Amino acid sequence: MIYLDNAATTLCKPRAVEEAVRRAMRGAAGYARGGYAAAMRAGEAVYGCREQAAALFSVDDPARVVFTMNATHALNLAIHALAQPETRVAVGGYEHNAVMRPLRLRGIEPVVLDAPLWDAAAMAAKAREALDGGAELFILNHVSNVFGFLAPLDEIAALLTERGVPLILDASQSAGVVEVDVRRYPCLAAVCMPGHKALYGPQGTGILLALDDRIAEHPLLAGGTGSLSEEMRQPGFLPDALESGTPNVPGIAGLAAGIAFVRAVGPAGILAHERKLVREFARALGAQDRVECFSHPAQTGVLSLRVEGASCEKVAEALARQQIATRAGLHCAPLAHRTAGTEQTGTVRFSLSFYSTAHQLEHTADVLCKTVKNL
């Protein structure tokens, strides 16, 4: 199988990830709940991952690395803490439902930075307009899961820092692929990410970088933490304030190995590899009159397309019969499709990882061209 659905979950992992999960499953238990050897191993595995993540994102205090089930969980924690029903929120034009639905639950209709696809300058200008209109909180999808569009974080963060407005950064598609140094962005209140995508960890893992102290004051979930057990109130310090219940120690151990792999290769190297392949893939499809590719020199390793006269679901099904895994539809991000004008049709998405190869993309382009002729 040629797996090109890495924007959903990276399937091919470094061998060290599986080995770390196995070791933790066999030898780690009782995290923060005992002083025996297995509990100590669990503590070492979890803290080791905090240190790896803190180093990757330049977080000064590993305690601000909070483990979650996924990026959706992390985003809900941050939104719950920082967005009240009366809060004036602005979002980029590419937000995932993991942002839009929590806002809707709070009765918040955010201002959307409506700007054309690929137009970073227009997006930054819309951000300034939203600030002038009184926006009190920004939520920004760093990289679109549909189009690989890289938002102008530097420009928008500078505006937010100047106005003293906090930013929740959805790094679901950028963590591990794009350099994110939190020290560069004083406005950052939270960075939310999954472990199972470009950090090459297991499914069921995620990270919230809780950079704003207010996040610890408003936990979404309360319960046992192994600390302050004599008190009925939730601990007010990180990470305990946001980590109730027994954590996914095997998953976190595997995530630590995944992050170590990313740090060894370097996000810049991973991004360069994916960009090279996606550009060659788009070029190979350029001669097909019926294929509309949404490509741009600055996109990451995600490419969406439509085929004239064929639904995106039929195209994806035809590719699946040829053992090529893609994803079709709206990708849980109808706002991104509205931005690109593909809300009525959806797209077929091809998303790469560091383990994608030129041969795989050449074969996929060949199969797709033949498929288009037959549809």
mmCIF file of C-alpha atoms in Angstrom:
data_model
loop_
_atom_site.group_PDB
_atom_site.id
_atom_site.type_symbol
_atom_site.label_atom_id
_atom_site.label_comp_id
_atom_site.label_asym_id
_atom_site.label_seq_id
_atom_site.Cartn_x
_atom_site.Cartn_y
_atom_site.Cartn_z
ATOM 1 C CA MET A 1 0.000 0.000 0.000
ATOM 2 C CA ILE A 2 1.082 3.557 -0.746
ATOM 3 C CA TYR A 3 -0.061 5.552 2.261
ATOM 4 C CA LEU A 4 -0.782 9.215 1.506
ATOM 5 C CA ASP A 5 -3.106 10.136 4.373
ATOM 6 C CA ASN A 6 -0.490 11.327 6.834
ATOM 7 C CA ALA A 7 -2.387 14.545 7.577
ATOM 8 C CA ALA A 8 -4.886 12.283 9.367
ATOM 9 C CA THR A 9 -2.380 9.928 11.022
ATOM 10 C CA THR A 10 1.206 9.119 10.145
ATOM 11 C CA LEU A 11 1.215 5.375 9.602
ATOM 12 C CA CYS A 12 4.920 4.643 9.145
ATOM 13 C CA LYS A 13 6.800 5.287 12.388
ATOM 14 C CA PRO A 14 10.452 5.019 13.363
ATOM 15 C CA ARG A 15 11.193 1.577 14.788
ATOM 16 C CA ALA A 16 12.167 3.221 18.079
ATOM 17 C CA VAL A 17 8.563 4.319 18.613
ATOM 18 C CA GLU A 18 7.190 0.790 18.658
ATOM 19 C CA GLU A 19 10.073 -0.392 20.846
ATOM 20 C CA ALA A 20 9.438 2.371 23.372
ATOM 21 C CA VAL A 21 5.731 1.500 23.546
ATOM 22 C CA ARG A 22 6.544 -2.160 24.126
ATOM 23 C CA ARG A 23 9.026 -1.386 26.901
ATOM 24 C CA ALA A 24 6.535 0.850 28.675
ATOM 25 C CA MET A 25 3.721 -1.673 28.361
ATOM 26 C CA ARG A 26 5.905 -4.352 29.931
ATOM 27 C CA GLY A 27 7.693 -2.371 32.599
ATOM 28 C CA ALA A 28 5.981 0.942 33.450
ATOM 29 C CA ALA A 29 2.924 1.358 35.712
ATOM 30 C CA GLY A 30 1.556 3.494 38.522
ATOM 31 C CA TYR A 31 2.687 6.858 37.168
ATOM 32 C CA ALA A 32 2.931 9.416 40.016
ATOM 33 C CA ARG A 33 1.201 6.942 42.305
ATOM 34 C CA GLY A 34 4.028 4.928 43.837
ATOM 35 C CA GLY A 35 7.701 4.726 44.677
ATOM 36 C CA TYR A 36 8.323 1.220 43.332
ATOM 37 C CA ALA A 37 10.427 0.478 40.254
ATOM 38 C CA ALA A 38 7.596 0.278 37.691
ATOM 39 C CA ALA A 39 6.159 3.594 38.877
ATOM 40 C CA MET A 40 9.568 5.224 38.714
ATOM 41 C CA ARG A 41 10.019 3.962 35.150
ATOM 42 C CA ALA A 42 6.627 5.432 34.234
ATOM 43 C CA GLY A 43 7.641 8.763 35.734
ATOM 44 C CA GLU A 44 10.934 8.751 33.870
ATOM 45 C CA ALA A 45 9.194 7.963 30.559
ATOM 46 C CA VAL A 46 6.644 10.743 30.968
ATOM 47 C CA TYR A 47 9.121 13.351 32.159
ATOM 48 C CA GLY A 48 11.535 12.346 29.404
ATOM 49 C CA CYS A 49 8.852 13.123 26.839
ATOM 50 C CA ARG A 50 8.128 16.477 28.487
ATOM 51 C CA GLU A 51 11.806 17.334 28.138
ATOM 52 C CA GLN A 52 11.900 16.236 24.489
ATOM 53 C CA ALA A 53 8.858 18.355 23.624
ATOM 54 C CA ALA A 54 10.130 21.344 25.598
ATOM 55 C CA ALA A 55 13.424 21.175 23.711
ATOM 56 C CA LEU A 56 11.738 20.887 20.302
ATOM 57 C CA PHE A 57 9.531 23.931 20.877
ATOM 58 C CA SER A 58 11.962 25.938 23.059
ATOM 59 C CA VAL A 59 9.701 25.873 26.124
ATOM 60 C CA ASP A 60 11.682 26.937 29.192
ATOM 61 C CA ASP A 61 9.706 24.853 31.697
ATOM 62 C CA PRO A 62 8.843 21.211 30.833
ATOM 63 C CA ALA A 63 5.929 21.416 33.309
ATOM 64 C CA ARG A 64 4.130 23.524 30.694
ATOM 65 C CA VAL A 65 4.065 20.464 28.415
ATOM 66 C CA VAL A 66 0.641 18.961 29.146
ATOM 67 C CA PHE A 67 -0.257 15.561 27.701
ATOM 68 C CA THR A 68 -3.653 15.104 26.063
ATOM 69 C CA MET A 69 -5.469 12.455 24.040
ATOM 70 C CA ASN A 70 -5.058 14.370 20.770
ATOM 71 C CA ALA A 71 -5.050 17.902 19.348
ATOM 72 C CA THR A 72 -8.830 18.206 19.750
ATOM 73 C CA HIS A 73 -8.471 17.585 23.472
ATOM 74 C CA ALA A 74 -5.674 20.170 23.687
ATOM 75 C CA LEU A 75 -7.702 22.768 21.767
ATOM 76 C CA ASN A 76 -10.732 22.216 23.988
ATOM 77 C CA LEU A 77 -8.590 22.746 27.098
ATOM 78 C CA ALA A 78 -7.221 26.025 25.753
ATOM 79 C CA ILE A 79 -10.557 27.306 24.431
ATOM 80 C CA HIS A 80 -12.356 26.349 27.657
ATOM 81 C CA ALA A 81 -9.853 28.386 29.664
ATOM 82 C CA LEU A 82 -9.547 31.454 27.449
ATOM 83 C CA ALA A 83 -12.821 31.865 25.529
ATOM 84 C CA GLN A 84 -15.952 32.855 27.416
ATOM 85 C CA PRO A 85 -19.336 33.458 25.692
ATOM 86 C CA GLU A 86 -18.706 37.205 25.682
ATOM 87 C CA THR A 87 -15.135 36.911 24.351
ATOM 88 C CA ARG A 88 -14.614 38.425 20.904
ATOM 89 C CA VAL A 89 -12.693 35.734 19.018
ATOM 90 C CA ALA A 90 -11.055 35.850 15.598
ATOM 91 C CA VAL A 91 -9.971 32.771 13.652
ATOM 92 C CA GLY A 92 -8.062 32.173 10.448
ATOM 93 C CA GLY A 93 -9.920 31.037 7.350
ATOM 94 C CA TYR A 94 -8.749 27.420 7.626
ATOM 95 C CA GLU A 95 -9.879 26.304 11.062
ATOM 96 C CA HIS A 96 -10.698 22.678 11.791
ATOM 97 C CA ASN A 97 -13.942 21.654 13.463
ATOM 98 C CA ALA A 98 -11.823 20.970 16.551
ATOM 99 C CA VAL A 99 -11.843 24.764 16.916
ATOM 100 C CA MET A 100 -15.166 25.760 15.384
ATOM 101 C CA ARG A 101 -17.338 23.296 17.309
ATOM 102 C CA PRO A 102 -15.953 24.142 20.786
ATOM 103 C CA LEU A 103 -16.563 27.807 19.978
ATOM 104 C CA ARG A 104 -20.125 27.015 18.900
ATOM 105 C CA LEU A 105 -20.691 25.116 22.168
ATOM 106 C CA ARG A 106 -19.829 28.340 23.978
ATOM 107 C CA GLY A 107 -22.169 30.376 21.810
ATOM 108 C CA ILE A 108 -19.281 32.176 20.129
ATOM 109 C CA GLU A 109 -19.479 33.216 16.480
ATOM 110 C CA PRO A 110 -15.920 34.225 15.651
ATOM 111 C CA VAL A 111 -14.716 36.763 13.147
ATOM 112 C CA VAL A 112 -13.123 34.880 10.236
ATOM 113 C CA LEU A 113 -10.057 36.251 8.486
ATOM 114 C CA ASP A 114 -11.538 35.814 5.013
ATOM 115 C CA ALA A 115 -8.702 36.038 2.499
ATOM 116 C CA PRO A 116 -7.997 34.218 -0.777
ATOM 117 C CA LEU A 117 -6.192 30.894 -0.672
ATOM 118 C CA TRP A 118 -2.375 31.336 -0.625
ATOM 119 C CA ASP A 119 -2.626 35.103 0.053
ATOM 120 C CA ALA A 120 -0.677 35.476 3.292
ATOM 121 C CA ALA A 121 -0.478 39.267 3.012
ATOM 122 C CA ALA A 122 -4.261 39.559 2.738
ATOM 123 C CA MET A 123 -4.665 37.275 5.749
ATOM 124 C CA ALA A 124 -2.367 39.467 7.839
ATOM 125 C CA ALA A 125 -4.312 42.553 6.726
ATOM 126 C CA LYS A 126 -7.559 40.875 7.821
ATOM 127 C CA ALA A 127 -5.968 40.148 11.193
ATOM 128 C CA ARG A 128 -5.278 43.851 11.644
ATOM 129 C CA GLU A 129 -8.909 44.607 10.756
ATOM 130 C CA ALA A 130 -10.116 42.096 13.337
ATOM 131 C CA LEU A 131 -7.937 43.704 15.988
ATOM 132 C CA ASP A 132 -9.250 47.121 15.063
ATOM 133 C CA GLY A 133 -12.725 45.649 15.486
ATOM 134 C CA GLY A 134 -11.982 44.626 19.070
ATOM 135 C CA ALA A 135 -10.892 40.988 18.843
ATOM 136 C CA GLU A 136 -9.750 39.780 22.271
ATOM 137 C CA LEU A 137 -8.503 36.283 21.377
ATOM 138 C CA PHE A 138 -7.071 34.786 18.182
ATOM 139 C CA ILE A 139 -7.056 31.144 17.173
ATOM 140 C CA LEU A 140 -4.895 30.336 14.178
ATOM 141 C CA ASN A 141 -4.461 27.151 12.175
ATOM 142 C CA HIS A 142 -0.724 27.255 11.494
ATOM 143 C CA VAL A 143 -0.911 24.918 8.477
ATOM 144 C CA SER A 144 -4.122 23.950 6.701
ATOM 145 C CA ASN A 145 -4.869 20.235 6.876
ATOM 146 C CA VAL A 146 -6.567 20.527 3.469
ATOM 147 C CA PHE A 147 -4.211 22.657 1.375
ATOM 148 C CA GLY A 148 -0.911 22.815 3.232
ATOM 149 C CA PHE A 149 -1.222 26.611 3.377
ATOM 150 C CA LEU A 150 1.264 28.057 5.863
ATOM 151 C CA ALA A 151 -0.305 30.970 7.737
ATOM 152 C CA PRO A 152 1.784 34.146 8.191
ATOM 153 C CA LEU A 153 2.435 33.477 11.878
ATOM 154 C CA ASP A 154 5.291 35.962 12.197
ATOM 155 C CA GLU A 155 3.230 38.869 10.879
ATOM 156 C CA ILE A 156 0.058 38.028 12.806
ATOM 157 C CA ALA A 157 1.929 37.325 16.041
ATOM 158 C CA ALA A 158 3.678 40.702 15.797
ATOM 159 C CA LEU A 159 0.288 42.432 15.538
ATOM 160 C CA LEU A 160 -1.093 40.468 18.483
ATOM 161 C CA THR A 161 1.952 41.136 20.643
ATOM 162 C CA GLU A 162 1.677 44.844 19.898
ATOM 163 C CA ARG A 163 -2.001 44.862 20.973
ATOM 164 C CA GLY A 164 -1.605 42.461 23.909
ATOM 165 C CA VAL A 165 -4.014 39.914 22.435
ATOM 166 C CA PRO A 166 -3.379 36.203 23.182
ATOM 167 C CA LEU A 167 -3.062 33.524 20.506
ATOM 168 C CA ILE A 168 -4.009 29.854 20.540
ATOM 169 C CA LEU A 169 -1.983 28.169 17.819
ATOM 170 C CA ASP A 170 -3.350 24.995 16.241
ATOM 171 C CA ALA A 171 -0.123 23.230 15.275
ATOM 172 C CA SER A 172 -1.821 19.987 14.248
ATOM 173 C CA GLN A 173 -0.182 20.005 10.813
ATOM 174 C CA SER A 174 2.921 22.047 11.623
ATOM 175 C CA ALA A 175 4.359 20.462 14.765
ATOM 176 C CA GLY A 176 7.314 18.417 13.583
ATOM 177 C CA VAL A 177 7.312 19.925 10.072
ATOM 178 C CA VAL A 178 7.667 23.669 10.649
ATOM 179 C CA GLU A 179 9.998 25.213 13.215
ATOM 180 C CA VAL A 180 7.972 26.558 16.157
ATOM 181 C CA ASP A 181 10.086 28.458 18.700
ATOM 182 C CA VAL A 182 7.611 29.726 21.298
ATOM 183 C CA ARG A 183 10.134 32.313 22.549
ATOM 184 C CA ARG A 184 9.691 34.237 19.302
ATOM 185 C CA TYR A 185 6.000 34.868 19.942
ATOM 186 C CA PRO A 186 5.189 36.587 23.251
ATOM 187 C CA CYS A 187 1.480 36.537 22.376
ATOM 188 C CA LEU A 188 1.309 32.733 22.431
ATOM 189 C CA ALA A 189 -1.042 31.508 25.143
ATOM 190 C CA ALA A 190 -1.220 27.898 23.972
ATOM 191 C CA VAL A 191 0.094 25.618 21.256
ATOM 192 C CA CYS A 192 -2.000 22.523 20.536
ATOM 193 C CA MET A 193 -0.892 19.456 18.595
ATOM 194 C CA PRO A 194 -1.452 15.718 18.129
ATOM 195 C CA GLY A 195 1.266 13.190 18.787
ATOM 196 C CA HIS A 196 0.219 10.848 15.997
ATOM 197 C CA LYS A 197 0.916 13.041 12.967
ATOM 198 C CA ALA A 198 4.235 14.716 12.194
ATOM 199 C CA LEU A 199 5.629 13.971 15.649
ATOM 200 C CA TYR A 200 5.504 10.279 14.669
ATOM 201 C CA GLY A 201 4.004 9.119 17.969
ATOM 202 C CA PRO A 202 1.175 6.648 18.602
ATOM 203 C CA GLN A 203 -2.489 7.475 18.212
ATOM 204 C CA GLY A 204 -4.150 8.574 21.431
ATOM 205 C CA THR A 205 -1.443 11.116 22.264
ATOM 206 C CA GLY A 206 -1.361 14.898 22.072
ATOM 207 C CA ILE A 207 0.292 17.924 23.630
ATOM 208 C CA LEU A 208 -0.859 21.273 24.941
ATOM 209 C CA LEU A 209 1.889 23.804 25.537
ATOM 210 C CA ALA A 210 0.194 25.800 28.306
ATOM 211 C CA LEU A 211 2.107 29.076 28.079
ATOM 212 C CA ASP A 212 -0.546 31.300 29.695
ATOM 213 C CA ASP A 213 -0.987 30.759 33.444
ATOM 214 C CA ARG A 214 -4.753 31.276 33.102
ATOM 215 C CA ILE A 215 -5.071 27.897 31.403
ATOM 216 C CA ALA A 216 -4.138 26.115 34.620
ATOM 217 C CA GLU A 217 -6.844 28.056 36.462
ATOM 218 C CA HIS A 218 -9.677 26.619 34.353
ATOM 219 C CA PRO A 219 -9.293 22.836 34.004
ATOM 220 C CA LEU A 220 -11.714 21.058 31.726
ATOM 221 C CA LEU A 221 -11.476 17.819 33.730
ATOM 222 C CA ALA A 222 -10.854 17.245 37.435
ATOM 223 C CA GLY A 223 -9.776 14.131 39.275
ATOM 224 C CA GLY A 224 -6.857 12.202 40.652
ATOM 225 C CA THR A 225 -3.386 13.493 39.853
ATOM 226 C CA GLY A 226 -1.238 11.737 42.453
ATOM 227 C CA SER A 227 -0.601 15.114 44.070
ATOM 228 C CA LEU A 228 -2.420 16.940 46.901
ATOM 229 C CA SER A 229 -4.629 13.895 47.416
ATOM 230 C CA GLU A 230 -5.788 15.240 50.779
ATOM 231 C CA GLU A 231 -7.513 18.194 49.102
ATOM 232 C CA MET A 232 -10.792 18.183 47.184
ATOM 233 C CA ARG A 233 -9.760 21.048 44.926
ATOM 234 C CA GLN A 234 -7.862 20.418 41.718
ATOM 235 C CA PRO A 235 -4.135 21.252 41.994
ATOM 236 C CA GLY A 236 -3.496 24.695 40.576
ATOM 237 C CA PHE A 237 -0.008 24.025 39.228
ATOM 238 C CA LEU A 238 1.104 22.575 35.910
ATOM 239 C CA PRO A 239 0.995 19.960 34.595
ATOM 240 C CA ASP A 240 -1.208 18.438 37.332
ATOM 241 C CA ALA A 241 -3.943 21.058 36.920
ATOM 242 C CA LEU A 242 -4.725 19.705 33.446
ATOM 243 C CA GLU A 243 -3.710 16.045 33.710
ATOM 244 C CA SER A 244 -6.314 14.134 35.712
ATOM 245 C CA GLY A 245 -6.411 10.355 35.735
ATOM 246 C CA THR A 246 -3.821 7.822 34.678
ATOM 247 C CA PRO A 247 -1.989 9.015 31.553
ATOM 248 C CA ASN A 248 -1.250 6.966 28.458
ATOM 249 C CA VAL A 249 2.267 6.046 29.562
ATOM 250 C CA PRO A 250 3.024 3.631 26.679
ATOM 251 C CA GLY A 251 1.767 6.196 24.171
ATOM 252 C CA ILE A 252 3.780 8.983 25.774
ATOM 253 C CA ALA A 253 6.887 6.795 25.780
ATOM 254 C CA GLY A 254 6.377 6.191 22.058
ATOM 255 C CA LEU A 255 5.782 9.894 21.510
ATOM 256 C CA ALA A 256 9.106 10.680 23.166
ATOM 257 C CA ALA A 257 10.816 8.409 20.636
ATOM 258 C CA GLY A 258 8.931 10.086 17.805
ATOM 259 C CA ILE A 259 9.952 13.552 18.948
ATOM 260 C CA ALA A 260 13.551 12.379 19.317
ATOM 261 C CA PHE A 261 13.403 11.277 15.673
ATOM 262 C CA VAL A 262 12.032 14.671 14.595
ATOM 263 C CA ARG A 263 14.746 16.483 16.536
ATOM 264 C CA ALA A 264 17.446 14.297 14.978
ATOM 265 C CA VAL A 265 16.269 14.873 11.399
ATOM 266 C CA GLY A 266 15.093 18.430 12.035
ATOM 267 C CA PRO A 267 11.716 19.929 11.046
ATOM 268 C CA ALA A 268 13.447 21.918 8.295
ATOM 269 C CA GLY A 269 14.800 18.729 6.738
ATOM 270 C CA ILE A 270 11.423 17.015 6.950
ATOM 271 C CA LEU A 271 9.681 20.011 5.378
ATOM 272 C CA ALA A 272 12.221 20.229 2.548
ATOM 273 C CA HIS A 273 11.733 16.528 1.747
ATOM 274 C CA GLU A 274 7.941 16.784 1.686
ATOM 275 C CA ARG A 275 7.915 20.014 -0.330
ATOM 276 C CA LYS A 276 10.189 18.591 -2.990
ATOM 277 C CA LEU A 277 7.968 15.547 -3.446
ATOM 278 C CA VAL A 278 4.682 17.465 -3.452
ATOM 279 C CA ARG A 279 5.986 19.928 -6.066
ATOM 280 C CA GLU A 280 7.092 17.084 -8.334
ATOM 281 C CA PHE A 281 3.732 15.385 -7.814
ATOM 282 C CA ALA A 282 1.815 18.552 -8.747
ATOM 283 C CA ARG A 283 4.050 19.033 -11.791
ATOM 284 C CA ALA A 284 3.343 15.463 -12.949
ATOM 285 C CA LEU A 285 -0.391 16.148 -12.810
ATOM 286 C CA GLY A 286 -0.187 19.541 -14.479
ATOM 287 C CA ALA A 287 -0.768 18.206 -17.988
ATOM 288 C CA GLN A 288 -4.104 16.637 -17.061
ATOM 289 C CA ASP A 289 -6.863 18.972 -18.254
ATOM 290 C CA ARG A 290 -9.487 17.481 -15.955
ATOM 291 C CA VAL A 291 -7.344 17.696 -12.815
ATOM 292 C CA GLU A 292 -7.383 20.895 -10.756
ATOM 293 C CA CYS A 293 -4.455 20.938 -8.321
ATOM 294 C CA PHE A 294 -4.383 23.369 -5.422
ATOM 295 C CA SER A 295 -0.646 23.890 -5.325
ATOM 296 C CA HIS A 296 1.703 26.677 -4.324
ATOM 297 C CA PRO A 297 5.510 26.885 -3.927
ATOM 298 C CA ALA A 298 5.182 27.596 -0.204
ATOM 299 C CA GLN A 299 2.806 24.760 0.718
ATOM 300 C CA THR A 300 3.808 21.922 2.992
ATOM 301 C CA GLY A 301 3.508 18.247 2.054
ATOM 302 C CA VAL A 302 -0.265 18.371 1.568
ATOM 303 C CA LEU A 303 -1.904 18.628 -1.855
ATOM 304 C CA SER A 304 -5.614 18.701 -2.645
ATOM 305 C CA LEU A 305 -7.172 18.264 -6.080
ATOM 306 C CA ARG A 306 -10.464 17.897 -7.907
ATOM 307 C CA VAL A 307 -11.265 15.941 -11.045
ATOM 308 C CA GLU A 308 -13.747 17.482 -13.462
ATOM 309 C CA GLY A 309 -16.813 15.308 -13.887
ATOM 310 C CA ALA A 310 -16.046 12.958 -10.998
ATOM 311 C CA SER A 311 -16.800 13.213 -7.290
ATOM 312 C CA CYS A 312 -13.814 13.280 -4.994
ATOM 313 C CA GLU A 313 -15.161 10.187 -3.230
ATOM 314 C CA LYS A 314 -15.184 8.203 -6.492
ATOM 315 C CA VAL A 315 -11.624 9.260 -7.245
ATOM 316 C CA ALA A 316 -10.440 8.222 -3.781
ATOM 317 C CA GLU A 317 -12.281 4.913 -4.041
ATOM 318 C CA ALA A 318 -10.659 4.203 -7.400
ATOM 319 C CA LEU A 319 -7.237 4.942 -5.939
ATOM 320 C CA ALA A 320 -7.959 2.747 -2.914
ATOM 321 C CA ARG A 321 -8.661 -0.168 -5.250
ATOM 322 C CA GLN A 322 -5.130 0.375 -6.538
ATOM 323 C CA GLN A 323 -3.785 0.285 -2.955
ATOM 324 C CA ILE A 324 -3.262 4.050 -2.701
ATOM 325 C CA ALA A 325 -4.625 5.570 0.514
ATOM 326 C CA THR A 326 -5.919 9.156 0.361
ATOM 327 C CA ARG A 327 -8.782 11.070 1.946
ATOM 328 C CA ALA A 328 -11.747 12.644 0.179
ATOM 329 C CA GLY A 329 -14.392 15.107 1.295
ATOM 330 C CA LEU A 330 -14.294 18.164 3.547
ATOM 331 C CA HIS A 331 -11.626 16.813 5.933
ATOM 332 C CA CYS A 332 -13.450 18.128 9.047
ATOM 333 C CA ALA A 333 -12.557 21.632 7.857
ATOM 334 C CA PRO A 334 -15.494 23.130 5.908
ATOM 335 C CA LEU A 335 -14.178 26.618 6.669
ATOM 336 C CA ALA A 336 -10.975 25.872 4.727
ATOM 337 C CA HIS A 337 -13.031 24.644 1.788
ATOM 338 C CA ARG A 338 -15.168 27.770 1.934
ATOM 339 C CA THR A 339 -11.977 29.816 1.693
ATOM 340 C CA ALA A 340 -10.862 27.900 -1.400
ATOM 341 C CA GLY A 341 -14.283 27.673 -3.046
ATOM 342 C CA THR A 342 -14.423 23.877 -2.745
ATOM 343 C CA GLU A 343 -17.142 23.659 -0.097
ATOM 344 C CA GLN A 344 -19.674 22.098 -2.496
ATOM 345 C CA THR A 345 -17.347 19.477 -3.965
ATOM 346 C CA GLY A 346 -14.652 18.749 -1.417
ATOM 347 C CA THR A 347 -11.267 17.548 -2.607
ATOM 348 C CA VAL A 348 -9.070 14.484 -2.730
ATOM 349 C CA ARG A 349 -6.161 15.057 -0.364
ATOM 350 C CA PHE A 350 -2.679 13.576 -0.693
ATOM 351 C CA SER A 351 -0.557 14.106 2.420
ATOM 352 C CA LEU A 352 3.059 13.047 2.791
ATOM 353 C CA SER A 353 5.483 12.160 5.550
ATOM 354 C CA PHE A 354 9.243 11.817 5.837
ATOM 355 C CA TYR A 355 8.814 8.181 4.762
ATOM 356 C CA SER A 356 7.099 9.067 1.468
ATOM 357 C CA THR A 357 9.288 8.440 -1.578
ATOM 358 C CA ALA A 358 9.630 9.830 -5.075
ATOM 359 C CA HIS A 359 8.843 6.379 -6.504
ATOM 360 C CA GLN A 360 5.551 6.261 -4.563
ATOM 361 C CA LEU A 361 4.501 9.670 -5.859
ATOM 362 C CA GLU A 362 5.496 8.824 -9.450
ATOM 363 C CA HIS A 363 3.416 5.649 -9.287
ATOM 364 C CA THR A 364 0.499 7.526 -7.740
ATOM 365 C CA ALA A 365 0.590 10.182 -10.464
ATOM 366 C CA ASP A 366 0.600 7.467 -13.128
ATOM 367 C CA VAL A 367 -2.325 5.620 -11.519
ATOM 368 C CA LEU A 368 -4.260 8.846 -11.057
ATOM 369 C CA CYS A 369 -3.820 9.878 -14.691
ATOM 370 C CA LYS A 370 -5.086 6.491 -15.853
ATOM 371 C CA THR A 371 -7.934 6.667 -13.355
ATOM 372 C CA VAL A 372 -9.036 10.067 -14.655
ATOM 373 C CA LYS A 373 -9.244 8.723 -18.185
ATOM 374 C CA ASN A 374 -11.449 5.861 -17.061
ATOM 375 C CA LEU A 375 -13.828 7.828 -14.861
#
